Amino acid sequence: DSGVTQTPKHLITATGQRVTLRCSPRSGDLSVYWYQQSLDQGLQFLIQYYNGEERAKGNILERFSAQQFPDLHSELNLSSLELGDSALYFCASSVGGTSNQPQHFGDGTRLSIL
Amino acid sequence: GNSVTQMEGPVTLSEEAFLTINCTYTATGYPSLFWYVQYPGEGLQLLLKATKADDKGSNKGFEATYRKETTSFHLEKGSVQVSDSAVYFCALSDALQGAQKLVFGQGTRLTINP
């Protein structure tokens, strides 16, 4: 058990809809990261938050947004969903945001767009 | 940009065989290097890490040495078990002006037969 909790585990929805994925980091971790895992793109970094502030953006679409709340949990919002958004979305956390600190991953949310 | 290349899978071995999964990287600066493992239906688990040249990471019988001269971080295990069957990801930590993201290889699926 990594200590990172993601909900829900599975989401099935239709094109054009909006969903929210939730992540609770390990106790004491200030950084939260979001990654997308798909068969064609592999594991791609989306965005990082540190103590409530956005730190880095990766290949995140404009239809996607995220935030980190004062209690350090994070949400990833995906809107105007397309078939290609079907993927496994992982949240990870680390104590700080420096390069030698390992990130600890949740079990992911599997999003299926019908 | 920074990148990671892993040996293509899938890899199938018999129990007690020697394992090598090759990983090479391209990076500016001095990234930290990681191996993560993903068991079916689960998130990524940190297997081992190395933060500077010539460091050796080790865990659960797995080892990898950070080789700056060959830009490599190959994963090895002397005697594999059926329970080692999983997908293995090599990753580097890409520091972006105080932020951090992981850049992953494409993953190598390992199957161990009894």
GROMACS .gro file of C-alpha atoms in nm:
model
  228
    1ASP     CA    1   0.000   0.000   0.000
    2SER     CA    2   0.161   0.325  -0.121
    3GLY     CA    3  -0.055   0.547   0.099
    4VAL     CA    4  -0.187   0.736  -0.205
    5THR     CA    5  -0.563   0.698  -0.248
    6GLN     CA    6  -0.743   0.752  -0.575
    7THR     CA    7  -1.118   0.750  -0.633
    8PRO     CA    8  -1.308   0.622  -0.814
    9LYS     CA    9  -1.129   0.311  -0.938
   10HIS     CA   10  -1.338   0.295  -1.253
   11LEU     CA   11  -1.538   0.550  -1.448
   12ILE     CA   12  -1.750   0.483  -1.752
   13THR     CA   13  -1.903   0.779  -1.930
   14ALA     CA   14  -1.990   0.914  -2.273
   15THR     CA   15  -1.827   1.155  -2.512
   16GLY     CA   16  -1.882   1.520  -2.431
   17GLN     CA   17  -1.922   1.459  -2.060
   18ARG     CA   18  -1.716   1.591  -1.767
   19VAL     CA   19  -1.562   1.388  -1.486
   20THR     CA   20  -1.360   1.456  -1.172
   21LEU     CA   21  -1.086   1.228  -1.046
   22ARG     CA   22  -0.976   1.259  -0.684
   23CYS     CA   23  -0.644   1.193  -0.515
   24SER     CA   24  -0.536   1.194  -0.151
   25PRO     CA   25  -0.157   1.201  -0.113
   26ARG     CA   26   0.048   1.015   0.145
   27SER     CA   27   0.045   1.175   0.486
   28GLY     CA   28   0.313   1.446   0.494
   29ASP     CA   29   0.360   1.470   0.118
   30LEU     CA   30   0.324   1.820  -0.024
   31SER     CA   31   0.361   1.745  -0.395
   32VAL     CA   32   0.096   1.581  -0.609
   33TYR     CA   33   0.147   1.468  -0.969
   34TRP     CA   34  -0.095   1.345  -1.232
   35TYR     CA   35   0.000   1.101  -1.511
   36GLN     CA   36  -0.193   0.944  -1.796
   37GLN     CA   37  -0.121   0.587  -1.907
   38SER     CA   38  -0.249   0.481  -2.246
   39LEU     CA   39  -0.152   0.202  -2.484
   40ASP     CA   40  -0.031   0.434  -2.759
   41GLN     CA   41   0.133   0.710  -2.551
   42GLY     CA   42   0.263   0.515  -2.254
   43LEU     CA   43   0.299   0.703  -1.926
   44GLN     CA   44   0.280   1.079  -1.972
   45PHE     CA   45   0.320   1.351  -1.712
   46LEU     CA   46   0.027   1.588  -1.696
   47ILE     CA   47   0.076   1.832  -1.409
   48GLN     CA   48   0.238   1.886  -1.069
   49TYR     CA   49   0.116   2.079  -0.765
   50TYR     CA   50   0.321   2.167  -0.462
   51ASN     CA   51   0.148   2.283  -0.143
   52GLY     CA   52  -0.149   2.418  -0.335
   53GLU     CA   53   0.036   2.585  -0.619
   54GLU     CA   54   0.091   2.464  -0.973
   55ARG     CA   55   0.458   2.378  -1.024
   56ALA     CA   56   0.488   2.222  -1.366
   57LYS     CA   57   0.275   2.136  -1.667
   58GLY     CA   58   0.332   1.857  -1.910
   59ASN     CA   59   0.122   1.731  -2.199
   60ILE     CA   60  -0.206   1.836  -2.045
   61LEU     CA   61  -0.489   1.929  -2.277
   62GLU     CA   62  -0.674   2.257  -2.235
   63ARG     CA   63  -0.991   2.054  -2.168
   64PHE     CA   64  -0.820   1.917  -1.856
   65SER     CA   65  -0.758   2.110  -1.536
   66ALA     CA   66  -0.645   2.030  -1.186
   67GLN     CA   67  -0.616   2.184  -0.845
   68GLN     CA   68  -0.475   2.107  -0.503
   69PHE     CA   69  -0.678   2.203  -0.200
   70PRO     CA   70  -0.562   2.332   0.142
   71ASP     CA   71  -0.587   1.981   0.286
   72LEU     CA   72  -0.348   1.877   0.002
   73HIS     CA   73  -0.586   1.647  -0.178
   74SER     CA   74  -0.606   1.705  -0.551
   75GLU     CA   75  -0.867   1.677  -0.824
   76LEU     CA   76  -0.823   1.633  -1.196
   77ASN     CA   77  -1.113   1.758  -1.404
   78LEU     CA   78  -1.161   1.628  -1.756
   79SER     CA   79  -1.424   1.793  -1.975
   80SER     CA   80  -1.566   1.757  -2.325
   81LEU     CA   81  -1.446   1.400  -2.316
   82GLU     CA   82  -1.338   1.227  -2.633
   83LEU     CA   83  -1.286   0.858  -2.709
   84GLY     CA   84  -0.911   0.915  -2.702
   85ASP     CA   85  -0.926   1.022  -2.338
   86SER     CA   86  -0.988   0.663  -2.236
   87ALA     CA   87  -0.686   0.574  -2.023
   88LEU     CA   88  -0.559   0.494  -1.678
   89TYR     CA   89  -0.497   0.811  -1.477
   90PHE     CA   90  -0.247   0.793  -1.194
   91CYS     CA   91  -0.184   1.027  -0.909
   92ALA     CA   92   0.151   1.026  -0.730
   93SER     CA   93   0.288   1.218  -0.435
   94SER     CA   94   0.625   1.302  -0.286
   95VAL     CA   95   0.745   1.482   0.022
   96GLY     CA   96   0.879   1.784  -0.167
   97GLY     CA   97   0.931   1.855  -0.534
   98THR     CA   98   1.299   1.787  -0.589
   99SER     CA   99   1.437   1.549  -0.846
  100ASN     CA  100   1.590   1.287  -0.616
  101GLN     CA  101   1.273   1.221  -0.418
  102PRO     CA  102   1.076   0.918  -0.531
  103GLN     CA  103   0.713   0.954  -0.624
  104HIS     CA  104   0.462   0.712  -0.475
  105PHE     CA  105   0.172   0.613  -0.695
  106GLY     CA  106  -0.190   0.534  -0.631
  107ASP     CA  107  -0.368   0.244  -0.800
  108GLY     CA  108  -0.516   0.469  -1.065
  109THR     CA  109  -0.857   0.553  -1.205
  110ARG     CA  110  -0.954   0.369  -1.522
  111LEU     CA  111  -1.159   0.598  -1.744
  112SER     CA  112  -1.359   0.446  -2.027
  113ILE     CA  113  -1.534   0.670  -2.277
  114LEU     CA  114  -1.816   0.506  -2.472
  115GLY     CA  115   1.410   1.677  -2.443
  116ASN     CA  116   1.496   1.407  -2.193
  117SER     CA  117   1.401   1.052  -2.281
  118VAL     CA  118   1.427   0.691  -2.167
  119THR     CA  119   1.457   0.384  -2.388
  120GLN     CA  120   1.395   0.034  -2.257
  121MET     CA  121   1.454  -0.300  -2.422
  122GLU     CA  122   1.147  -0.417  -2.602
  123GLY     CA  123   0.941  -0.691  -2.451
  124PRO     CA  124   0.778  -0.907  -2.375
  125VAL     CA  125   1.046  -1.105  -2.195
  126THR     CA  126   0.976  -1.464  -2.092
  127LEU     CA  127   1.210  -1.656  -1.863
  128SER     CA  128   1.207  -1.971  -1.658
  129GLU     CA  129   1.214  -1.958  -1.280
  130GLU     CA  130   1.566  -1.910  -1.136
  131ALA     CA  131   1.699  -1.761  -1.461
  132PHE     CA  132   1.914  -1.445  -1.468
  133LEU     CA  133   1.733  -1.128  -1.565
  134THR     CA  134   1.858  -0.817  -1.742
  135ILE     CA  135   1.630  -0.541  -1.865
  136ASN     CA  136   1.823  -0.273  -2.050
  137CYS     CA  137   1.755   0.095  -1.998
  138THR     CA  138   1.937   0.390  -2.152
  139TYR     CA  139   1.858   0.755  -2.115
  140THR     CA  140   1.917   1.093  -2.274
  141ALA     CA  141   1.928   1.389  -2.039
  142THR     CA  142   2.083   1.726  -1.982
  143GLY     CA  143   2.221   1.770  -1.636
  144TYR     CA  144   2.225   1.495  -1.377
  145PRO     CA  145   1.888   1.329  -1.336
  146SER     CA  146   1.793   1.077  -1.072
  147LEU     CA  147   1.704   0.734  -1.210
  148PHE     CA  148   1.431   0.495  -1.097
  149TRP     CA  149   1.285   0.154  -1.167
  150TYR     CA  150   0.915   0.108  -1.104
  151VAL     CA  151   0.716  -0.217  -1.122
  152GLN     CA  152   0.348  -0.252  -1.210
  153TYR     CA  153   0.163  -0.571  -1.115
  154PRO     CA  154  -0.165  -0.649  -1.291
  155GLY     CA  155  -0.445  -0.417  -1.185
  156GLU     CA  156  -0.221  -0.213  -0.958
  157GLY     CA  157  -0.037   0.116  -0.961
  158LEU     CA  158   0.335   0.166  -1.000
  159GLN     CA  159   0.556   0.067  -0.710
  160LEU     CA  160   0.903   0.208  -0.662
  161LEU     CA  161   1.152  -0.076  -0.695
  162LEU     CA  162   1.482   0.107  -0.661
  163LYS     CA  163   1.654   0.438  -0.730
  164ALA     CA  164   1.994   0.599  -0.781
  165THR     CA  165   2.059   0.968  -0.755
  166LYS     CA  166   2.414   1.011  -0.887
  167ALA     CA  167   2.672   0.846  -1.108
  168ASP     CA  168   2.804   0.507  -0.988
  169ASP     CA  169   2.526   0.474  -0.729
  170LYS     CA  170   2.378   0.126  -0.709
  171GLY     CA  171   2.015   0.089  -0.619
  172SER     CA  172   1.895  -0.245  -0.483
  173ASN     CA  173   1.577  -0.398  -0.348
  174LYS     CA  174   1.419  -0.746  -0.331
  175GLY     CA  175   1.718  -0.899  -0.513
  176PHE     CA  176   1.702  -0.647  -0.797
  177GLU     CA  177   1.995  -0.417  -0.870
  178ALA     CA  178   2.076  -0.133  -1.108
  179THR     CA  179   2.384   0.088  -1.135
  180TYR     CA  180   2.379   0.448  -1.259
  181ARG     CA  181   2.636   0.454  -1.540
  182LYS     CA  182   2.695   0.807  -1.661
  183GLU     CA  183   2.957   0.710  -1.918
  184THR     CA  184   2.714   0.479  -2.099
  185THR     CA  185   2.396   0.668  -1.992
  186SER     CA  186   2.250   0.341  -1.872
  187PHE     CA  187   2.060   0.202  -1.574
  188HIS     CA  188   2.009  -0.167  -1.650
  189LEU     CA  189   1.796  -0.376  -1.414
  190GLU     CA  190   1.933  -0.715  -1.304
  191LYS     CA  191   1.829  -1.001  -1.083
  192GLY     CA  192   2.026  -1.318  -1.030
  193SER     CA  193   1.738  -1.563  -0.989
  194VAL     CA  194   1.384  -1.467  -1.085
  195GLN     CA  195   1.064  -1.605  -0.935
  196VAL     CA  196   0.715  -1.647  -1.076
  197SER     CA  197   0.606  -1.362  -0.848
  198ASP     CA  198   0.837  -1.124  -1.040
  199SER     CA  199   0.604  -1.137  -1.339
  200ALA     CA  200   0.499  -0.776  -1.398
  201VAL     CA  201   0.568  -0.473  -1.617
  202TYR     CA  202   0.889  -0.286  -1.535
  203PHE     CA  203   0.940   0.083  -1.609
  204CYS     CA  204   1.266   0.273  -1.613
  205ALA     CA  205   1.229   0.644  -1.541
  206LEU     CA  206   1.434   0.957  -1.496
  207SER     CA  207   1.351   1.257  -1.292
  208ASP     CA  208   1.341   1.569  -1.501
  209ALA     CA  209   1.377   1.877  -1.285
  210LEU     CA  210   1.211   2.183  -1.434
  211GLN     CA  211   1.313   2.497  -1.249
  212GLY     CA  212   1.227   2.366  -0.907
  213ALA     CA  213   0.953   2.136  -1.027
  214GLN     CA  214   0.980   1.767  -1.108
  215LYS     CA  215   0.835   1.523  -1.351
  216LEU     CA  216   0.914   1.161  -1.426
  217VAL     CA  217   0.994   1.061  -1.782
  218PHE     CA  218   0.920   0.692  -1.836
  219GLY     CA  219   1.038   0.431  -2.078
  220GLN     CA  220   0.776   0.230  -2.262
  221GLY     CA  221   0.779  -0.054  -2.009
  222THR     CA  222   0.894  -0.414  -2.038
  223ARG     CA  223   0.650  -0.696  -1.967
  224LEU     CA  224   0.820  -0.983  -1.786
  225THR     CA  225   0.669  -1.329  -1.756
  226ILE     CA  226   0.834  -1.598  -1.544
  227ASN     CA  227   0.730  -1.957  -1.606
  228PRO     CA  228   0.758  -2.219  -1.331
   0.00000   0.00000   0.00000
